[in-house]
Amino acid sequence: ALDLYRQAHLRVGTGELNVRVSERRSDDELGSLSRSFNRMTAQLARNRDELIEANRQLDARREFTETVLTGVSAGVIGLDHAGRINLPNRSAADLLATNLQSRIGDPLAEVVPEMGDLVAAALERPDKLHDREIQIGRVGRQRTLLARIAAEQVRDEVVGFVITFDDITALQSAQRKAAWADVARRIAHEIKNPL
């Protein structure tokens, strides 16, 4: 009988959790042991199945999030609780002209130093939404990004951050042109009046 228990134990040790031993009807130690062993293997199998399902759901959620982020034109970067990159979208990589996928696990402040102050502010005050205009020079082109960072909290504990940013270079240029056009119109009006 003990040899059967050893064999069952070894099979469970290799991951075969559907192993059962024959239960004795008696209330002696072997009967109690066989019932306990079968309960234990059944519980282990349930726990394993629950973990597999939880991991499947996490993978499905991550795939959904990645799909949503792919379709967003704004740059979006998920950071862990210490400000390290863990989920960038393609637009973020394009706007920053950086392969962010290869930098997963690296601090954002190291990968994009221009965003270092923004990340530091969020780490210092995670209860607040932080935003800044950031000047970035990449591939011979200067861009102005409007960046926002917010903490993701679970039960008052910071588990990560989400930084979003848009290229506002063209908007700023249009605003400057409109302002200069208004200045020119006023100057022309002031010159015409005395004449």
PDB file of C-alpha atoms in Angstrom:
ATOM      1  CA  ALA A   1       0.000   0.000   0.000  1.00  0.00           C
ATOM      2  CA  LEU A   2       2.811   2.395   0.823  1.00  0.00           C
ATOM      3  CA  ASP A   3       4.373   1.674  -2.563  1.00  0.00           C
ATOM      4  CA  LEU A   4       1.153   2.885  -4.267  1.00  0.00           C
ATOM      5  CA  TYR A   5       1.304   6.111  -2.250  1.00  0.00           C
ATOM      6  CA  ARG A   6       4.954   6.657  -3.229  1.00  0.00           C
ATOM      7  CA  GLN A   7       4.111   6.160  -6.908  1.00  0.00           C
ATOM      8  CA  ALA A   8       1.144   8.546  -6.628  1.00  0.00           C
ATOM      9  CA  HIS A   9       3.334  11.070  -4.831  1.00  0.00           C
ATOM     10  CA  LEU A  10       5.956  10.916  -7.597  1.00  0.00           C
ATOM     11  CA  ARG A  11       3.303  11.359 -10.295  1.00  0.00           C
ATOM     12  CA  VAL A  12       1.905  14.410  -8.496  1.00  0.00           C
ATOM     13  CA  GLY A  13       5.454  15.748  -8.223  1.00  0.00           C
ATOM     14  CA  THR A  14       5.740  15.686 -12.024  1.00  0.00           C
ATOM     15  CA  GLY A  15       2.566  17.744 -12.371  1.00  0.00           C
ATOM     16  CA  GLU A  16       0.019  14.980 -12.892  1.00  0.00           C
ATOM     17  CA  LEU A  17      -2.688  16.289 -10.569  1.00  0.00           C
ATOM     18  CA  ASN A  18      -5.493  13.925 -11.539  1.00  0.00           C
ATOM     19  CA  VAL A  19      -3.844  11.085  -9.595  1.00  0.00           C
ATOM     20  CA  ARG A  20      -6.099   9.447  -7.035  1.00  0.00           C
ATOM     21  CA  VAL A  21      -5.464   6.611  -4.621  1.00  0.00           C
ATOM     22  CA  SER A  22      -8.132   4.140  -3.611  1.00  0.00           C
ATOM     23  CA  GLU A  23      -9.817   5.312  -0.455  1.00  0.00           C
ATOM     24  CA  ARG A  24     -10.229   2.847   2.356  1.00  0.00           C
ATOM     25  CA  ARG A  25     -13.503   2.867   4.172  1.00  0.00           C
ATOM     26  CA  SER A  26     -11.826   2.416   7.512  1.00  0.00           C
ATOM     27  CA  ASP A  27     -11.017   5.192   9.953  1.00  0.00           C
ATOM     28  CA  ASP A  28      -7.444   4.020  10.437  1.00  0.00           C
ATOM     29  CA  GLU A  29      -4.392   6.065   9.402  1.00  0.00           C
ATOM     30  CA  LEU A  30      -4.282   4.683   5.827  1.00  0.00           C
ATOM     31  CA  GLY A  31      -7.947   5.520   5.279  1.00  0.00           C
ATOM     32  CA  SER A  32      -7.429   9.044   6.579  1.00  0.00           C
ATOM     33  CA  LEU A  33      -4.233   9.402   4.532  1.00  0.00           C
ATOM     34  CA  SER A  34      -5.888   8.273   1.298  1.00  0.00           C
ATOM     35  CA  ARG A  35      -8.814  10.688   1.751  1.00  0.00           C
ATOM     36  CA  SER A  36      -6.441  13.573   2.582  1.00  0.00           C
ATOM     37  CA  PHE A  37      -4.231  12.768  -0.399  1.00  0.00           C
ATOM     38  CA  ASN A  38      -7.192  12.763  -2.800  1.00  0.00           C
ATOM     39  CA  ARG A  39      -8.536  16.053  -1.349  1.00  0.00           C
ATOM     40  CA  MET A  40      -5.091  17.604  -1.672  1.00  0.00           C
ATOM     41  CA  THR A  41      -4.616  16.575  -5.318  1.00  0.00           C
ATOM     42  CA  ALA A  42      -8.152  17.734  -6.182  1.00  0.00           C
ATOM     43  CA  GLN A  43      -7.451  21.129  -4.541  1.00  0.00           C
ATOM     44  CA  LEU A  44      -4.115  21.439  -6.346  1.00  0.00           C
ATOM     45  CA  ALA A  45      -5.819  20.672  -9.667  1.00  0.00           C
ATOM     46  CA  ARG A  46      -8.520  23.304  -8.989  1.00  0.00           C
ATOM     47  CA  ASN A  47      -5.900  25.903  -8.016  1.00  0.00           C
ATOM     48  CA  ARG A  48      -3.856  25.165 -11.132  1.00  0.00           C
ATOM     49  CA  ASP A  49      -6.941  25.465 -13.341  1.00  0.00           C
ATOM     50  CA  GLU A  50      -7.890  28.765 -11.686  1.00  0.00           C
ATOM     51  CA  LEU A  51      -4.362  30.121 -12.228  1.00  0.00           C
ATOM     52  CA  ILE A  52      -4.399  29.050 -15.868  1.00  0.00           C
ATOM     53  CA  GLU A  53      -7.755  30.803 -16.358  1.00  0.00           C
ATOM     54  CA  ALA A  54      -6.556  33.945 -14.557  1.00  0.00           C
ATOM     55  CA  ASN A  55      -3.462  34.065 -16.779  1.00  0.00           C
ATOM     56  CA  ARG A  56      -5.609  33.560 -19.870  1.00  0.00           C
ATOM     57  CA  GLN A  57      -7.825  36.475 -18.824  1.00  0.00           C
ATOM     58  CA  LEU A  58      -4.776  38.665 -18.153  1.00  0.00           C
ATOM     59  CA  ASP A  59      -3.382  37.840 -21.586  1.00  0.00           C
ATOM     60  CA  ALA A  60      -6.739  38.633 -23.199  1.00  0.00           C
ATOM     61  CA  ARG A  61      -6.940  41.981 -21.377  1.00  0.00           C
ATOM     62  CA  ARG A  62      -3.382  42.856 -22.350  1.00  0.00           C
ATOM     63  CA  GLU A  63      -4.069  41.980 -26.002  1.00  0.00           C
ATOM     64  CA  PHE A  64      -7.238  44.104 -25.923  1.00  0.00           C
ATOM     65  CA  THR A  65      -5.352  47.033 -24.387  1.00  0.00           C
ATOM     66  CA  GLU A  66      -2.587  46.732 -26.972  1.00  0.00           C
ATOM     67  CA  THR A  67      -5.180  46.636 -29.772  1.00  0.00           C
ATOM     68  CA  VAL A  68      -6.901  49.761 -28.443  1.00  0.00           C
ATOM     69  CA  LEU A  69      -3.582  51.576 -28.040  1.00  0.00           C
ATOM     70  CA  THR A  70      -2.549  50.695 -31.589  1.00  0.00           C
ATOM     71  CA  GLY A  71      -5.516  52.626 -32.970  1.00  0.00           C
ATOM     72  CA  VAL A  72      -4.871  55.777 -30.913  1.00  0.00           C
ATOM     73  CA  SER A  73      -3.008  58.603 -32.664  1.00  0.00           C
ATOM     74  CA  ALA A  74      -1.683  60.042 -29.392  1.00  0.00           C
ATOM     75  CA  GLY A  75       1.448  58.621 -27.833  1.00  0.00           C
ATOM     76  CA  VAL A  76       0.642  56.439 -24.829  1.00  0.00           C
ATOM     77  CA  ILE A  77       3.198  54.779 -22.570  1.00  0.00           C
ATOM     78  CA  GLY A  78       2.355  52.619 -19.585  1.00  0.00           C
ATOM     79  CA  LEU A  79       4.928  52.806 -16.795  1.00  0.00           C
ATOM     80  CA  ASP A  80       5.391  50.650 -13.726  1.00  0.00           C
ATOM     81  CA  HIS A  81       5.389  52.071 -10.187  1.00  0.00           C
ATOM     82  CA  ALA A  82       9.030  53.189 -10.535  1.00  0.00           C
ATOM     83  CA  GLY A  83       8.612  54.948 -13.906  1.00  0.00           C
ATOM     84  CA  ARG A  84       9.935  52.123 -16.098  1.00  0.00           C
ATOM     85  CA  ILE A  85       8.401  51.510 -19.538  1.00  0.00           C
ATOM     86  CA  ASN A  86       6.100  48.493 -19.700  1.00  0.00           C
ATOM     87  CA  LEU A  87       3.483  49.177 -22.413  1.00  0.00           C
ATOM     88  CA  PRO A  88       4.160  51.703 -25.202  1.00  0.00           C
ATOM     89  CA  ASN A  89       1.964  52.171 -28.255  1.00  0.00           C
ATOM     90  CA  ARG A  90       3.205  52.591 -31.822  1.00  0.00           C
ATOM     91  CA  SER A  91       2.295  56.297 -31.949  1.00  0.00           C
ATOM     92  CA  ALA A  92       4.540  56.959 -28.938  1.00  0.00           C
ATOM     93  CA  ALA A  93       7.457  55.266 -30.690  1.00  0.00           C
ATOM     94  CA  ASP A  94       6.772  57.257 -33.871  1.00  0.00           C
ATOM     95  CA  LEU A  95       6.467  60.625 -32.088  1.00  0.00           C
ATOM     96  CA  LEU A  96       9.641  60.000 -30.093  1.00  0.00           C
ATOM     97  CA  ALA A  97      11.493  58.362 -33.028  1.00  0.00           C
ATOM     98  CA  THR A  98      12.592  55.640 -30.596  1.00  0.00           C
ATOM     99  CA  ASN A  99      12.099  51.881 -30.566  1.00  0.00           C
ATOM    100  CA  LEU A 100      10.253  51.720 -27.244  1.00  0.00           C
ATOM    101  CA  GLN A 101       9.534  47.984 -27.497  1.00  0.00           C
ATOM    102  CA  SER A 102      13.247  47.299 -27.156  1.00  0.00           C
ATOM    103  CA  ARG A 103      13.402  49.585 -24.114  1.00  0.00           C
ATOM    104  CA  ILE A 104      10.692  47.899 -22.034  1.00  0.00           C
ATOM    105  CA  GLY A 105      11.914  47.754 -18.447  1.00  0.00           C
ATOM    106  CA  ASP A 106      14.090  50.863 -18.824  1.00  0.00           C
ATOM    107  CA  PRO A 107      13.258  54.094 -16.959  1.00  0.00           C
ATOM    108  CA  LEU A 108      11.394  56.530 -19.235  1.00  0.00           C
ATOM    109  CA  ALA A 109      13.550  59.374 -17.886  1.00  0.00           C
ATOM    110  CA  GLU A 110      16.601  57.531 -19.241  1.00  0.00           C
ATOM    111  CA  VAL A 111      15.060  56.723 -22.635  1.00  0.00           C
ATOM    112  CA  VAL A 112      13.468  60.177 -23.110  1.00  0.00           C
ATOM    113  CA  PRO A 113      15.413  62.580 -20.866  1.00  0.00           C
ATOM    114  CA  GLU A 114      13.151  65.472 -21.882  1.00  0.00           C
ATOM    115  CA  MET A 115      10.323  63.746 -19.949  1.00  0.00           C
ATOM    116  CA  GLY A 116      12.451  63.180 -16.851  1.00  0.00           C
ATOM    117  CA  ASP A 117      11.078  66.174 -14.909  1.00  0.00           C
ATOM    118  CA  LEU A 118       7.501  65.181 -15.691  1.00  0.00           C
ATOM    119  CA  VAL A 119       8.067  61.604 -14.470  1.00  0.00           C
ATOM    120  CA  ALA A 120       9.860  62.879 -11.347  1.00  0.00           C
ATOM    121  CA  ALA A 121       6.912  65.166 -10.548  1.00  0.00           C
ATOM    122  CA  ALA A 122       4.480  62.253 -10.890  1.00  0.00           C
ATOM    123  CA  LEU A 123       6.631  59.999  -8.710  1.00  0.00           C
ATOM    124  CA  GLU A 124       6.798  62.714  -6.063  1.00  0.00           C
ATOM    125  CA  ARG A 125       3.079  63.611  -6.185  1.00  0.00           C
ATOM    126  CA  PRO A 126       1.177  60.620  -7.639  1.00  0.00           C
ATOM    127  CA  ASP A 127      -2.138  61.983  -6.352  1.00  0.00           C
ATOM    128  CA  LYS A 128      -2.001  64.800  -8.922  1.00  0.00           C
ATOM    129  CA  LEU A 129      -2.330  64.943 -12.732  1.00  0.00           C
ATOM    130  CA  HIS A 130       0.794  66.531 -14.213  1.00  0.00           C
ATOM    131  CA  ASP A 131       1.148  68.078 -17.661  1.00  0.00           C
ATOM    132  CA  ARG A 132       3.868  69.945 -19.515  1.00  0.00           C
ATOM    133  CA  GLU A 133       4.885  71.144 -22.936  1.00  0.00           C
ATOM    134  CA  ILE A 134       8.080  69.349 -23.849  1.00  0.00           C
ATOM    135  CA  GLN A 135      10.526  70.262 -26.593  1.00  0.00           C
ATOM    136  CA  ILE A 136      11.967  67.195 -28.286  1.00  0.00           C
ATOM    137  CA  GLY A 137      14.592  67.176 -31.002  1.00  0.00           C
ATOM    138  CA  ARG A 138      14.737  63.917 -32.934  1.00  0.00           C
ATOM    139  CA  VAL A 139      15.956  63.025 -36.425  1.00  0.00           C
ATOM    140  CA  GLY A 140      16.823  66.653 -37.188  1.00  0.00           C
ATOM    141  CA  ARG A 141      13.318  67.843 -36.333  1.00  0.00           C
ATOM    142  CA  GLN A 142      12.194  69.876 -33.343  1.00  0.00           C
ATOM    143  CA  ARG A 143       8.745  69.031 -31.963  1.00  0.00           C
ATOM    144  CA  THR A 144       6.608  70.358 -29.157  1.00  0.00           C
ATOM    145  CA  LEU A 145       4.664  67.705 -27.280  1.00  0.00           C
ATOM    146  CA  LEU A 146       1.903  68.287 -24.780  1.00  0.00           C
ATOM    147  CA  ALA A 147       2.404  65.489 -22.254  1.00  0.00           C
ATOM    148  CA  ARG A 148       0.220  64.387 -19.333  1.00  0.00           C
ATOM    149  CA  ILE A 149       0.966  61.774 -16.709  1.00  0.00           C
ATOM    150  CA  ALA A 150      -1.407  60.210 -14.203  1.00  0.00           C
ATOM    151  CA  ALA A 151      -0.895  57.541 -11.563  1.00  0.00           C
ATOM    152  CA  GLU A 152      -2.776  54.263 -11.590  1.00  0.00           C
ATOM    153  CA  GLN A 153      -3.684  53.359  -8.029  1.00  0.00           C
ATOM    154  CA  VAL A 154      -5.126  50.235  -6.477  1.00  0.00           C
ATOM    155  CA  ARG A 155      -6.290  50.594  -2.870  1.00  0.00           C
ATOM    156  CA  ASP A 156      -4.254  53.797  -2.410  1.00  0.00           C
ATOM    157  CA  GLU A 157      -1.072  52.126  -3.671  1.00  0.00           C
ATOM    158  CA  VAL A 158       0.573  53.345  -6.879  1.00  0.00           C
ATOM    159  CA  VAL A 159       0.904  50.390  -9.260  1.00  0.00           C
ATOM    160  CA  GLY A 160       1.923  52.391 -12.317  1.00  0.00           C
ATOM    161  CA  PHE A 161       1.539  55.502 -14.434  1.00  0.00           C
ATOM    162  CA  VAL A 162       0.122  56.336 -17.846  1.00  0.00           C
ATOM    163  CA  ILE A 163       1.723  59.092 -19.866  1.00  0.00           C
ATOM    164  CA  THR A 164      -0.056  60.439 -22.939  1.00  0.00           C
ATOM    165  CA  PHE A 165       1.239  63.020 -25.361  1.00  0.00           C
ATOM    166  CA  ASP A 166       0.355  64.748 -28.620  1.00  0.00           C
ATOM    167  CA  ASP A 167       2.441  66.671 -31.132  1.00  0.00           C
ATOM    168  CA  ILE A 168       1.240  70.286 -30.904  1.00  0.00           C
ATOM    169  CA  THR A 169       3.980  71.765 -33.112  1.00  0.00           C
ATOM    170  CA  ALA A 170       1.598  72.585 -35.998  1.00  0.00           C
ATOM    171  CA  LEU A 171      -0.986  74.050 -33.600  1.00  0.00           C
ATOM    172  CA  GLN A 172       1.596  76.346 -32.031  1.00  0.00           C
ATOM    173  CA  SER A 173       2.813  77.421 -35.468  1.00  0.00           C
ATOM    174  CA  ALA A 174      -0.767  78.263 -36.539  1.00  0.00           C
ATOM    175  CA  GLN A 175      -1.320  80.223 -33.312  1.00  0.00           C
ATOM    176  CA  ARG A 176       1.891  82.209 -33.865  1.00  0.00           C
ATOM    177  CA  LYS A 177       0.911  82.967 -37.462  1.00  0.00           C
ATOM    178  CA  ALA A 178      -2.543  84.135 -36.356  1.00  0.00           C
ATOM    179  CA  ALA A 179      -1.000  86.335 -33.657  1.00  0.00           C
ATOM    180  CA  TRP A 180       1.460  87.899 -36.134  1.00  0.00           C
ATOM    181  CA  ALA A 181      -1.338  88.455 -38.646  1.00  0.00           C
ATOM    182  CA  ASP A 182      -3.312  90.257 -35.938  1.00  0.00           C
ATOM    183  CA  VAL A 183      -0.276  92.403 -35.022  1.00  0.00           C
ATOM    184  CA  ALA A 184       0.299  93.272 -38.698  1.00  0.00           C
ATOM    185  CA  ARG A 185      -3.387  94.188 -39.132  1.00  0.00           C
ATOM    186  CA  ARG A 186      -3.264  96.501 -36.094  1.00  0.00           C
ATOM    187  CA  ILE A 187      -0.041  98.160 -37.243  1.00  0.00           C
ATOM    188  CA  ALA A 188      -1.523  98.717 -40.695  1.00  0.00           C
ATOM    189  CA  HIS A 189      -4.636 100.236 -39.090  1.00  0.00           C
ATOM    190  CA  GLU A 190      -2.525 102.558 -36.900  1.00  0.00           C
ATOM    191  CA  ILE A 191      -0.481 103.712 -39.936  1.00  0.00           C
ATOM    192  CA  LYS A 192      -3.628 104.344 -42.042  1.00  0.00           C
ATOM    193  CA  ASN A 193      -5.400 106.418 -39.367  1.00  0.00           C
ATOM    194  CA  PRO A 194      -3.079 109.473 -39.425  1.00  0.00           C
ATOM    195  CA  LEU A 195      -2.909 109.419 -43.225  1.00  0.00           C
TER     196      LEU A 195
END
